[in-house]
GROMACS .gro file of C-alpha atoms in nm:
model
  218
    1UNK     CA    1  -2.148  -3.321   1.014
    2UNK     CA    2  -2.416  -3.097   1.161
    3UNK     CA    3  -2.592  -2.860   0.925
    4UNK     CA    4  -2.382  -2.542   0.892
    5UNK     CA    5  -2.497  -2.211   1.041
    6UNK     CA    6  -2.596  -2.029   0.721
    7UNK     CA    7  -2.787  -2.329   0.590
    8UNK     CA    8  -2.957  -2.376   0.925
    9UNK     CA    9  -3.062  -2.010   0.928
   10UNK     CA   10  -3.232  -2.059   0.592
   11UNK     CA   11  -3.435  -2.352   0.726
   12UNK     CA   12  -3.524  -2.159   1.043
   13UNK     CA   13  -3.673  -1.892   0.817
   14UNK     CA   14  -3.835  -2.154   0.595
   15UNK     CA   15  -4.007  -2.308   0.897
   16UNK     CA   16  -4.170  -1.969   0.960
   17UNK     CA   17  -4.268  -1.958   0.594
   18UNK     CA   18  -4.439  -2.295   0.639
   19UNK     CA   19  -4.634  -2.159   0.933
   20UNK     CA   20  -4.795  -1.921   0.685
   21UNK     CA   21  -4.893  -2.209   0.458
   22UNK     CA   22  -4.604  -2.167   0.218
   23UNK     CA   23  -4.541  -2.525   0.103
   24UNK     CA   24  -4.720  -2.723  -0.164
   25UNK     CA   25  -4.923  -3.011  -0.025
   26UNK     CA   26  -4.820  -3.225  -0.322
   27UNK     CA   27  -4.516  -3.451  -0.290
   28UNK     CA   28  -4.327  -3.506  -0.614
   29UNK     CA   29  -4.154  -3.811  -0.467
   30UNK     CA   30  -4.465  -3.991  -0.340
   31UNK     CA   31  -4.568  -4.138  -0.675
   32UNK     CA   32  -4.227  -4.303  -0.716
   33UNK     CA   33  -4.248  -4.448  -0.365
   34UNK     CA   34  -4.600  -4.587  -0.400
   35UNK     CA   35  -4.510  -4.748  -0.732
   36UNK     CA   36  -4.248  -4.967  -0.564
   37UNK     CA   37  -4.359  -5.028  -0.204
   38UNK     CA   38  -4.636  -5.233  -0.051
   39UNK     CA   39  -4.846  -5.123   0.245
   40UNK     CA   40  -4.665  -5.198   0.570
   41UNK     CA   41  -4.316  -5.142   0.428
   42UNK     CA   42  -4.084  -4.955   0.663
   43UNK     CA   43  -3.948  -4.628   0.523
   44UNK     CA   44  -3.701  -4.373   0.658
   45UNK     CA   45  -3.720  -4.019   0.518
   46UNK     CA   46  -3.377  -3.859   0.564
   47UNK     CA   47  -3.412  -3.483   0.577
   48UNK     CA   48  -3.783  -3.500   0.650
   49UNK     CA   49  -3.828  -3.123   0.660
   50UNK     CA   50  -4.190  -3.027   0.725
   51UNK     CA   51  -4.288  -3.392   0.767
   52UNK     CA   52  -4.515  -3.371   0.461
   53UNK     CA   53  -4.380  -3.682   0.292
   54UNK     CA   54  -4.370  -3.889   0.612
   55UNK     CA   55  -4.734  -3.798   0.679
   56UNK     CA   56  -4.829  -3.878   0.318
   57UNK     CA   57  -4.659  -4.218   0.336
   58UNK     CA   58  -4.837  -4.298   0.662
   59UNK     CA   59  -5.163  -4.205   0.496
   60UNK     CA   60  -5.095  -4.462   0.225
   61UNK     CA   61  -5.030  -4.744   0.471
   62UNK     CA   62  -4.650  -4.730   0.487
   63UNK     CA   63  -4.471  -4.753   0.823
   64UNK     CA   64  -4.285  -4.424   0.781
   65UNK     CA   65  -4.033  -4.240   0.999
   66UNK     CA   66  -3.814  -3.934   0.948
   67UNK     CA   67  -3.496  -3.767   1.062
   68UNK     CA   68  -3.442  -3.392   1.034
   69UNK     CA   69  -3.142  -3.193   1.164
   70UNK     CA   70  -3.310  -2.852   1.192
   71UNK     CA   71  -3.493  -2.795   1.522
   72UNK     CA   72  -3.737  -2.542   1.374
   73UNK     CA   73  -3.833  -2.775   1.092
   74UNK     CA   74  -3.892  -3.066   1.331
   75UNK     CA   75  -4.112  -2.846   1.548
   76UNK     CA   76  -4.307  -2.733   1.242
   77UNK     CA   77  -4.349  -3.095   1.127
   78UNK     CA   78  -4.506  -3.190   1.460
   79UNK     CA   79  -4.728  -2.882   1.457
   80UNK     CA   80  -4.853  -2.959   1.107
   81UNK     CA   81  -4.881  -3.336   1.153
   82UNK     CA   82  -4.945  -3.443   1.515
   83UNK     CA   83  -4.955  -3.805   1.399
   84UNK     CA   84  -4.576  -3.785   1.358
   85UNK     CA   85  -4.510  -3.775   1.733
   86UNK     CA   86  -4.254  -4.050   1.796
   87UNK     CA   87  -4.183  -4.078   1.424
   88UNK     CA   88  -3.954  -3.773   1.376
   89UNK     CA   89  -3.614  -3.740   1.541
   90UNK     CA   90  -3.298  -3.535   1.509
   91UNK     CA   91  -3.037  -3.676   1.272
   92UNK     CA   92  -2.808  -3.565   0.993
   93UNK     CA   93  -2.585  -3.707   0.724
   94UNK     CA   94  -2.323  -3.819   0.649
   95UNK     CA   95  -2.371  -4.061   0.942
   96UNK     CA   96  -2.713  -4.118   1.094
   97UNK     CA   97  -2.633  -4.393   1.341
   98UNK     CA   98  -2.926  -4.632   1.387
   99UNK     CA   99  -3.241  -4.418   1.404
  100UNK     CA  100  -3.558  -4.583   1.529
  101UNK     CA  101  -3.367  -4.900   1.611
  102UNK     CA  102  -3.635  -5.013   1.855
  103UNK     CA  103  -3.920  -4.967   1.608
  104UNK     CA  104  -3.726  -5.108   1.311
  105UNK     CA  105  -3.443  -5.317   1.462
  106UNK     CA  106  -3.356  -5.488   1.135
  107UNK     CA  107  -3.338  -5.170   0.930
  108UNK     CA  108  -3.575  -5.029   0.670
  109UNK     CA  109  -3.728  -5.153   0.347
  110UNK     CA  110  -3.667  -4.818   0.180
  111UNK     CA  111  -3.485  -4.489   0.228
  112UNK     CA  112  -3.607  -4.157   0.095
  113UNK     CA  113  -3.363  -3.867   0.071
  114UNK     CA  114  -3.504  -3.566  -0.110
  115UNK     CA  115  -3.318  -3.237  -0.160
  116UNK     CA  116  -3.053  -3.315   0.100
  117UNK     CA  117  -2.737  -3.446  -0.065
  118UNK     CA  118  -2.659  -3.111  -0.229
  119UNK     CA  119  -2.567  -2.982   0.118
  120UNK     CA  120  -2.279  -3.234   0.140
  121UNK     CA  121  -1.936  -3.196  -0.016
  122UNK     CA  122  -1.777  -3.471  -0.224
  123UNK     CA  123  -1.613  -3.657   0.065
  124UNK     CA  124  -1.929  -3.639   0.275
  125UNK     CA  125  -2.137  -3.765  -0.019
  126UNK     CA  126  -1.936  -4.088  -0.036
  127UNK     CA  127  -1.985  -4.154   0.336
  128UNK     CA  128  -2.353  -4.054   0.324
  129UNK     CA  129  -2.448  -4.285   0.037
  130UNK     CA  130  -2.280  -4.578   0.210
  131UNK     CA  131  -2.467  -4.490   0.528
  132UNK     CA  132  -2.803  -4.470   0.347
  133UNK     CA  133  -2.753  -4.816   0.198
  134UNK     CA  134  -2.655  -4.949   0.541
  135UNK     CA  135  -2.990  -4.832   0.680
  136UNK     CA  136  -3.167  -5.090   0.463
  137UNK     CA  137  -3.280  -5.418   0.609
  138UNK     CA  138  -3.008  -5.681   0.565
  139UNK     CA  139  -3.087  -6.019   0.403
  140UNK     CA  140  -3.035  -6.214   0.726
  141UNK     CA  141  -3.299  -6.002   0.904
  142UNK     CA  142  -3.556  -6.011   0.625
  143UNK     CA  143  -3.767  -6.321   0.571
  144UNK     CA  144  -3.971  -6.156   0.293
  145UNK     CA  145  -3.676  -6.122   0.053
  146UNK     CA  146  -3.854  -5.827  -0.110
  147UNK     CA  147  -3.635  -5.574  -0.296
  148UNK     CA  148  -3.503  -5.280  -0.098
  149UNK     CA  149  -3.505  -4.926  -0.236
  150UNK     CA  150  -3.330  -4.591  -0.209
  151UNK     CA  151  -3.522  -4.294  -0.350
  152UNK     CA  152  -3.316  -3.980  -0.413
  153UNK     CA  153  -3.414  -3.634  -0.529
  154UNK     CA  154  -3.106  -3.447  -0.644
  155UNK     CA  155  -3.114  -3.083  -0.755
  156UNK     CA  156  -2.852  -2.946  -0.994
  157UNK     CA  157  -2.827  -2.567  -0.977
  158UNK     CA  158  -2.698  -2.357  -1.265
  159UNK     CA  159  -2.334  -2.283  -1.170
  160UNK     CA  160  -2.393  -1.915  -1.236
  161UNK     CA  161  -2.623  -1.915  -0.932
  162UNK     CA  162  -2.355  -2.057  -0.703
  163UNK     CA  163  -2.084  -1.863  -0.523
  164UNK     CA  164  -1.820  -2.037  -0.311
  165UNK     CA  165  -2.039  -2.348  -0.290
  166UNK     CA  166  -2.342  -2.153  -0.171
  167UNK     CA  167  -2.668  -2.080  -0.345
  168UNK     CA  168  -2.840  -1.743  -0.356
  169UNK     CA  169  -3.015  -1.820  -0.027
  170UNK     CA  170  -2.681  -1.876   0.148
  171UNK     CA  171  -2.724  -2.252   0.179
  172UNK     CA  172  -2.422  -2.476   0.133
  173UNK     CA  173  -2.478  -2.631  -0.209
  174UNK     CA  174  -2.278  -2.878  -0.421
  175UNK     CA  175  -2.389  -3.012  -0.757
  176UNK     CA  176  -2.344  -3.392  -0.770
  177UNK     CA  177  -2.353  -3.577  -1.101
  178UNK     CA  178  -2.626  -3.845  -1.090
  179UNK     CA  179  -2.395  -4.078  -1.280
  180UNK     CA  180  -2.139  -4.049  -1.001
  181UNK     CA  181  -2.411  -4.119  -0.743
  182UNK     CA  182  -2.509  -4.423  -0.951
  183UNK     CA  183  -2.147  -4.544  -0.951
  184UNK     CA  184  -2.116  -4.508  -0.575
  185UNK     CA  185  -2.437  -4.696  -0.502
  186UNK     CA  186  -2.353  -4.965  -0.757
  187UNK     CA  187  -2.049  -5.032  -0.541
  188UNK     CA  188  -2.293  -5.093  -0.256
  189UNK     CA  189  -2.487  -5.354  -0.456
  190UNK     CA  190  -2.765  -5.121  -0.570
  191UNK     CA  191  -2.889  -5.092  -0.927
  192UNK     CA  192  -3.052  -4.784  -1.073
  193UNK     CA  193  -3.407  -4.873  -1.170
  194UNK     CA  194  -3.529  -4.529  -1.273
  195UNK     CA  195  -3.389  -4.186  -1.347
  196UNK     CA  196  -3.611  -3.893  -1.434
  197UNK     CA  197  -3.505  -3.532  -1.486
  198UNK     CA  198  -3.758  -3.252  -1.445
  199UNK     CA  199  -3.701  -2.911  -1.599
  200UNK     CA  200  -4.015  -2.760  -1.443
  201UNK     CA  201  -3.814  -2.529  -1.217
  202UNK     CA  202  -3.526  -2.475  -1.458
  203UNK     CA  203  -3.637  -2.140  -1.598
  204UNK     CA  204  -3.760  -1.991  -1.271
  205UNK     CA  205  -3.486  -2.112  -1.036
  206UNK     CA  206  -3.211  -2.241  -1.263
  207UNK     CA  207  -3.249  -2.584  -1.104
  208UNK     CA  208  -3.271  -2.919  -1.283
  209UNK     CA  209  -3.426  -3.186  -1.057
  210UNK     CA  210  -3.315  -3.549  -1.084
  211UNK     CA  211  -3.521  -3.826  -0.924
  212UNK     CA  212  -3.329  -4.151  -0.888
  213UNK     CA  213  -3.467  -4.488  -0.778
  214UNK     CA  214  -3.218  -4.759  -0.675
  215UNK     CA  215  -3.301  -5.119  -0.598
  216UNK     CA  216  -3.119  -5.392  -0.411
  217UNK     CA  217  -3.246  -5.747  -0.462
  218UNK     CA  218  -3.132  -5.979  -0.182
   0.00000   0.00000   0.00000
């Protein structure tokens, strides 16, 4: 699936918002990532947006790459972070193909997917989670035998703020139960290591944020 028109329009406008300095420099996901990964680990950020998290991971010694379906957001990422040239490409779920296959031919040590899965419907979610797990380095191509990780950030919007599977900004939006996501990834051999729910934005936006960390030990 390519990102739908209304959702894409939102991110076109958001890219202009970023040009005016409208995004926090702090990554809520970064602390979870750094807790689990060693310097040099290969990481793919799916839905890389402004490139903030890819740049932050690079700055902490991770070999980070990103895919982002929105042209305006990719352009903004490269304008904000010139060091991401060659590290950001077009790509969208539910099927990414094999991004950066030359740089990381065996796959990745970790996948980050923050605030993306809510744009997929139920059928697409099943395909997407399988695809994310498939992006991880396989045992036969990994001599280190270090655990592999999937880091997810999953927003749950108050149903009263949804209309015909769209949020108030017009973006396609589906609430996915973290327990269902856990079940799907368990079927792919991944175990949930951590689940944190943040209510920081609940009162202002009606959104409950779930951060999920899954691990696969080969």
